[in-house]
XYZ file of C-alpha atoms in Angstrom:
456
model
C 185.004 135.649 89.895
C 187.169 138.504 91.639
C 184.917 138.729 94.878
C 187.729 140.420 96.879
C 187.561 143.469 93.960
C 183.828 143.687 94.565
C 183.882 143.816 98.399
C 186.735 146.646 97.938
C 184.147 148.534 96.127
C 182.677 150.165 99.280
C 180.834 153.102 97.206
C 178.741 150.343 95.454
C 174.971 149.643 96.084
C 174.877 146.971 98.719
C 172.919 143.920 98.071
C 171.489 145.152 94.810
C 172.038 147.306 91.604
C 169.866 146.635 88.967
C 168.672 142.727 88.411
C 172.007 141.220 88.633
C 173.715 143.386 91.237
C 170.959 141.836 93.181
C 171.693 138.333 92.509
C 175.454 139.285 93.562
C 173.719 140.586 96.917
C 175.207 137.780 99.078
C 178.926 138.577 98.298
C 178.653 142.149 98.384
C 178.489 144.541 101.691
C 175.850 146.048 102.941
C 174.936 149.537 102.031
C 172.001 151.918 101.981
C 171.114 152.863 98.531
C 168.758 155.627 99.725
C 170.944 157.812 100.962
C 172.584 158.452 97.359
C 170.604 160.572 94.506
C 170.543 158.765 91.363
C 169.696 161.865 89.083
C 170.240 160.121 85.345
C 169.567 157.643 83.178
C 172.167 156.805 80.085
C 172.077 154.449 77.701
C 174.627 152.666 75.389
C 175.202 154.739 72.194
C 174.250 153.060 68.789
C 177.171 153.161 66.630
C 177.052 156.175 64.244
C 173.377 157.108 65.003
C 172.674 160.848 65.095
C 170.115 162.561 67.530
C 170.673 165.902 66.790
C 172.542 168.636 65.760
C 173.149 172.109 67.937
C 171.480 174.787 65.921
C 171.368 177.765 68.665
C 173.327 177.747 72.133
C 173.989 180.247 74.858
C 176.394 179.341 77.877
C 177.597 176.244 78.869
C 176.032 173.051 77.865
C 177.722 169.890 77.812
C 177.218 166.212 76.634
C 178.496 162.845 77.647
C 178.475 159.516 76.536
C 176.572 156.712 78.619
C 179.108 155.083 81.396
C 181.852 157.831 80.386
C 184.202 158.626 83.510
C 184.728 161.830 84.937
C 186.211 164.548 82.092
C 184.207 162.954 79.674
C 182.214 165.577 78.746
C 182.206 167.917 75.721
C 181.389 171.472 75.872
C 178.787 171.786 72.926
C 178.618 174.821 70.133
C 176.822 175.334 67.235
C 177.081 172.676 64.504
C 178.285 169.739 67.097
C 176.203 166.758 67.103
C 174.477 164.965 70.050
C 174.396 161.190 69.436
C 171.769 158.486 70.939
C 173.024 157.868 74.605
C 174.266 161.401 75.235
C 173.699 162.659 78.249
C 173.158 166.520 78.114
C 172.985 168.983 80.656
C 172.649 172.656 80.938
C 174.498 174.936 83.376
C 171.947 177.502 85.590
C 171.894 180.345 82.647
C 172.548 178.248 79.643
C 170.109 177.420 76.993
C 170.500 175.751 73.755
C 168.044 174.391 70.828
C 168.791 171.091 68.804
C 167.299 170.230 65.319
C 166.610 166.251 65.445
C 167.338 164.442 62.194
C 163.558 164.167 61.398
C 162.962 168.162 61.290
C 162.171 168.324 65.066
C 163.422 170.868 67.483
C 164.390 169.971 71.142
C 164.972 173.681 73.134
C 167.044 172.673 76.449
C 166.024 174.925 79.343
C 168.471 176.493 81.807
C 169.264 173.738 84.583
C 168.157 171.122 82.329
C 169.408 167.280 82.349
C 168.165 164.576 80.039
C 169.528 161.558 78.056
C 168.779 160.438 74.335
C 167.621 157.177 74.733
C 166.345 155.992 71.054
C 166.552 158.060 68.084
C 165.660 156.122 64.502
C 164.100 158.331 61.519
C 164.033 155.830 58.662
C 160.372 156.447 57.306
C 159.566 153.116 59.037
C 157.150 152.188 61.672
C 159.993 151.252 63.589
C 160.869 155.065 63.826
C 161.449 156.085 67.191
C 162.444 158.921 69.543
C 162.728 158.603 73.204
C 163.982 161.119 75.735
C 164.642 160.606 79.431
C 164.083 163.738 81.179
C 165.842 163.630 84.198
C 165.199 167.286 85.944
C 164.442 170.835 84.512
C 162.509 171.561 81.222
C 162.249 171.213 77.548
C 160.299 172.581 74.654
C 159.773 169.884 72.270
C 158.352 170.299 68.549
C 158.178 167.073 66.783
C 159.373 166.016 63.410
C 158.322 163.250 61.026
C 158.364 161.004 63.407
C 155.093 162.337 64.666
C 153.499 160.932 61.285
C 155.569 157.693 60.677
C 155.307 156.512 63.799
C 153.574 158.558 66.722
C 153.572 156.064 69.297
C 157.049 155.849 69.113
C 157.682 159.474 69.965
C 158.015 159.676 73.871
C 159.264 161.938 76.755
C 160.241 159.679 80.226
C 160.348 160.842 83.707
C 160.550 158.896 86.809
C 156.750 159.347 87.254
C 154.976 159.351 83.593
C 155.934 158.905 80.299
C 154.588 161.849 77.632
C 153.070 160.506 74.222
C 152.305 163.135 71.729
C 149.715 163.684 68.962
C 151.691 166.049 66.536
C 152.779 168.544 69.357
C 154.775 171.611 70.448
C 155.172 171.101 74.259
C 156.975 171.526 77.174
C 157.592 168.762 79.621
C 159.025 169.806 83.104
C 160.480 167.751 86.075
C 160.274 170.136 88.911
C 162.761 169.281 91.388
C 162.438 169.369 95.276
C 164.608 172.343 95.319
C 162.724 173.976 92.645
C 159.276 172.763 94.323
C 159.887 174.628 97.216
C 161.447 177.565 95.811
C 158.146 178.151 93.532
C 155.500 176.461 95.967
C 154.460 174.073 93.477
C 154.473 170.168 94.089
C 157.374 168.101 93.260
C 157.034 166.270 89.685
C 156.372 165.984 85.949
C 154.277 168.860 84.549
C 153.524 169.183 80.715
C 152.181 172.095 78.855
C 150.784 171.844 75.410
C 151.410 174.812 72.834
C 149.967 173.202 69.949
C 148.620 169.520 69.206
C 148.241 167.633 72.256
C 149.939 164.849 74.315
C 148.927 162.076 76.358
C 150.143 161.562 79.858
C 150.349 158.060 80.880
C 151.052 156.718 84.519
C 150.336 153.018 84.289
C 147.241 152.187 83.131
C 145.790 155.756 83.688
C 145.756 158.312 80.736
C 145.039 161.974 80.376
C 144.840 163.965 76.980
C 146.362 167.463 77.177
C 145.074 170.015 74.809
C 146.696 172.961 73.600
C 146.782 175.764 76.275
C 146.399 173.322 79.437
C 149.131 172.118 81.634
C 148.795 168.402 83.081
C 150.786 167.137 86.328
C 151.919 163.771 88.167
C 153.029 164.106 91.423
C 156.578 162.623 92.104
C 156.413 158.859 93.430
C 159.036 160.031 96.185
C 156.186 161.793 97.623
C 153.965 158.988 98.143
C 154.518 156.988 101.325
C 151.580 154.795 101.653
C 150.055 152.368 99.348
C 146.428 153.763 99.865
C 147.599 157.056 98.786
C 148.638 155.791 95.348
C 145.815 157.650 93.997
C 147.427 161.021 93.936
C 149.671 159.742 91.500
C 147.046 159.751 88.687
C 147.210 162.524 86.131
C 145.478 165.711 86.786
C 144.836 168.830 84.247
C 145.784 172.170 86.456
C 143.368 175.163 86.601
C 146.421 177.469 85.506
C 149.774 177.659 84.023
C 152.538 177.129 86.718
C 154.927 180.326 87.543
C 157.782 178.460 86.750
C 156.867 177.926 82.949
C 158.797 181.082 81.375
C 159.915 181.863 77.948
C 163.334 180.883 76.850
C 165.823 183.268 75.040
C 164.905 181.340 71.539
C 161.351 181.395 72.153
C 160.355 183.836 69.313
C 162.000 181.689 66.804
C 160.445 178.687 68.328
C 157.394 180.220 68.087
C 157.954 180.972 64.344
C 158.880 177.652 63.503
C 156.083 175.932 65.358
C 153.635 177.369 63.329
C 155.179 175.583 60.014
C 156.632 172.841 61.619
C 154.499 169.841 60.142
C 154.871 171.520 56.915
C 158.784 171.474 57.292
C 159.027 168.123 58.569
C 156.600 166.608 56.139
C 158.672 168.421 53.333
C 162.215 166.764 54.752
C 160.626 163.757 54.538
C 159.532 164.059 51.207
C 163.171 165.022 50.253
C 164.259 161.746 52.193
C 162.204 159.686 50.132
C 163.011 160.985 46.917
C 166.901 161.284 47.136
C 168.331 158.009 45.907
C 171.101 156.049 47.431
C 173.001 153.097 46.579
C 171.578 150.030 47.966
C 174.124 148.491 48.644
C 175.281 151.078 51.148
C 173.429 151.201 54.461
C 171.891 154.430 55.083
C 172.767 155.826 58.811
C 169.572 155.906 60.742
C 168.349 159.784 60.109
C 170.484 160.290 56.861
C 168.830 162.342 54.393
C 168.142 159.587 51.910
C 165.598 157.165 50.479
C 165.152 153.380 50.467
C 165.701 151.376 47.023
C 162.712 151.916 45.016
C 161.297 148.280 45.668
C 161.786 148.627 49.448
C 158.704 149.117 51.528
C 158.060 150.760 54.715
C 157.420 148.621 57.759
C 153.630 148.006 57.846
C 152.161 149.637 61.349
C 151.907 146.828 63.905
C 148.283 146.297 64.564
C 146.647 146.010 67.952
C 145.953 142.308 67.594
C 149.221 141.440 66.966
C 150.393 143.477 69.762
C 147.928 141.808 72.049
C 149.014 138.279 70.900
C 152.659 139.066 71.451
C 151.958 140.538 74.834
C 150.171 137.802 76.172
C 151.883 134.880 74.351
C 154.028 132.629 76.774
C 157.734 133.468 76.477
C 158.433 130.120 74.713
C 155.716 130.846 71.925
C 156.452 132.292 68.649
C 154.054 135.029 67.434
C 152.565 135.147 64.163
C 153.617 139.106 64.019
C 157.157 139.877 65.446
C 156.578 142.337 67.842
C 160.072 142.880 69.520
C 159.195 145.387 72.125
C 156.037 142.820 73.201
C 158.243 139.796 73.312
C 160.873 141.793 75.343
C 157.790 142.711 77.978
C 156.596 139.245 78.301
C 159.758 138.054 78.959
C 160.461 140.618 81.360
C 157.325 139.831 83.094
C 158.237 136.328 83.788
C 161.813 137.310 84.933
C 160.336 139.761 87.366
C 157.490 137.354 88.482
C 160.249 134.818 89.262
C 162.372 137.499 90.989
C 159.134 138.239 93.391
C 158.460 134.958 93.982
C 161.891 133.679 94.668
C 161.791 131.291 92.063
C 165.996 131.045 91.675
C 165.491 128.332 89.308
C 163.148 129.451 87.301
C 165.303 132.775 86.714
C 168.419 130.703 85.924
C 166.414 128.836 83.144
C 165.769 132.002 81.836
C 169.408 132.284 80.668
C 171.551 130.170 78.203
C 174.344 128.230 79.388
C 176.902 130.329 77.911
C 175.435 133.973 78.909
C 177.562 136.190 79.931
C 176.348 138.649 82.686
C 178.104 142.301 83.684
C 177.005 144.684 86.384
C 178.761 148.068 86.433
C 178.433 150.151 89.470
C 179.576 153.352 90.799
C 182.233 153.368 93.603
C 182.513 156.136 96.398
C 185.227 157.974 94.504
C 182.228 158.329 91.789
C 184.180 155.916 89.167
C 182.601 153.199 87.290
C 183.819 149.523 87.792
C 182.366 146.381 86.215
C 182.207 142.916 87.150
C 181.729 139.900 84.942
C 179.909 136.634 85.958
C 179.154 133.761 84.090
C 175.749 131.292 84.335
C 177.348 129.379 86.976
C 178.159 132.122 89.142
C 174.982 134.013 88.601
C 172.998 130.594 89.951
C 175.167 130.823 93.316
C 174.629 134.460 93.650
C 170.869 134.404 93.204
C 170.281 131.793 95.473
C 172.111 133.410 98.236
C 170.733 136.894 97.022
C 166.687 135.315 97.273
C 167.911 134.430 101.256
C 168.388 137.922 102.379
C 165.714 139.829 100.192
C 162.334 141.001 101.824
C 160.231 144.009 100.967
C 161.292 143.758 97.222
C 159.190 146.143 95.146
C 160.091 147.374 91.332
C 158.847 149.543 88.649
C 159.758 149.489 85.066
C 159.820 152.970 83.557
C 160.694 152.105 79.802
C 161.467 148.899 78.130
C 162.393 148.664 74.331
C 162.635 145.488 72.147
C 164.342 145.750 68.760
C 165.211 142.731 66.060
C 169.054 142.085 66.183
C 168.908 139.977 63.386
C 170.431 140.939 59.607
C 168.602 143.394 58.211
C 167.942 140.729 55.205
C 166.310 138.352 57.286
C 162.952 138.398 58.645
C 163.474 135.649 61.269
C 162.151 136.935 64.579
C 164.651 134.947 66.415
C 167.090 137.374 68.023
C 165.736 140.679 70.226
C 167.999 143.076 71.539
C 166.260 144.528 74.990
C 166.828 147.554 76.853
C 164.709 148.781 79.806
C 165.125 151.237 82.702
C 163.870 149.823 86.337
C 163.746 151.152 89.725
C 163.793 148.958 92.626
C 163.790 149.059 96.119
C 163.563 146.601 99.299
C 165.993 145.401 101.890
C 169.074 142.940 101.505
C 169.980 141.305 104.746
C 167.958 143.767 106.414
C 169.335 146.884 105.060
C 167.317 149.211 102.857
C 168.156 150.015 99.318
C 166.772 151.746 96.636
C 168.285 152.499 92.851
C 167.880 152.868 89.500
C 169.328 150.843 86.441
C 169.702 150.451 82.897
C 169.430 146.650 81.845
C 170.187 145.320 78.649
C 169.564 141.602 77.407
C 170.367 139.752 73.621
C 167.178 137.359 73.887
C 167.464 134.251 71.394
C 164.554 132.115 70.597
C 165.804 128.444 71.144
C 163.466 125.462 70.679
C 160.438 127.776 70.998
C 161.777 129.393 74.259
C 163.630 132.787 74.290
C 166.971 132.721 76.317
C 169.056 135.571 77.413
C 172.867 134.941 75.846
C 173.945 138.263 77.191
C 172.663 140.791 79.762
C 174.210 144.120 81.394
C 173.305 146.232 84.163
C 174.548 149.702 84.546
C 173.912 151.873 87.701
C 172.371 155.295 86.558
């Protein structure tokens, strides 16, 4: 491993960056990441997978693929596509409306930044819509995914996850600057126009009905563990003053009234339109499965519970990839917290390949590759200097990585967003990263054959 290259990356987060940069901490220079503002999350785009099409736009709205270098942005115009993994930013006076592939709408407010984390509209129980809202506001009118997999439709922020109940709603992440300017507390807000949403913070849930606004305070404002109760979601007495209609809201109001019928109509059209069985359909193509194909059955609560509580090495009767992913991560996170280096290494296959991508002082991304042997050495070194370690997983997803024709639950792609903080060699750090793993079931045990972490 080229350690001299790593030491030369003086702008990189020292001692830790994502799980694997943490492991390499013994060889990285010390640096306090608390001085860096990690404002967004990006994910690796899935080849050919669409998220939405630009329907209306005013001003400058740009999109950039995950991990793209400076200059990789593209200015959006009407008719352009936005893909899973794209980071989208609107200028201070810019707005846009995106139409998702399931006939939903996403209106982007001025000064907003978000990432399209996942999207699949295939008339299956695995359909998904996940957006990571970094700052600013969106107006989201749900499409047919609200029917095929309502639990898979989420807006994720640094302090909460917002689920839906067939909905037109406006999530808002209020930045420190805007919080000060409007005399409102910093955090996540959600205003429901139609339907309903659920604001989730850990095990705490709050249902929000039409005309109401839910709120969760930003976790950065909590300095003491005893004050964690102020992170509980609450209903506000009135709509905050920063909620103002956008330029396209008159059209959005009109669409919202018939959104359910329109999305159902497009879903029925999707089902009726035949396609050749030999040609796989894109995730959101307007086409239907072959006549004999059946949509995946919804996962039952008992199956989810079994997957979540089963040991990592125990195959479950019902294949629930996300539950397997969360169980594997829980074991990994527990081993890190308890400084069990040998347990951590045992969770990776002998041939495992590990990559960490960090941002240097010049703003450019640089990657470092290590193998399992190097991972073992770095892990033991990092454990010695690690104190006050805390971490929180904002979002986790698991998907089968086997061939479409296979029903075997033996290979899973795992993605998770994690915020970690602590002290490495006495110096504090805090960062947010995207972790991606490939898990394989070998002799009854899930092992990681590939792992990657990317600074956000």
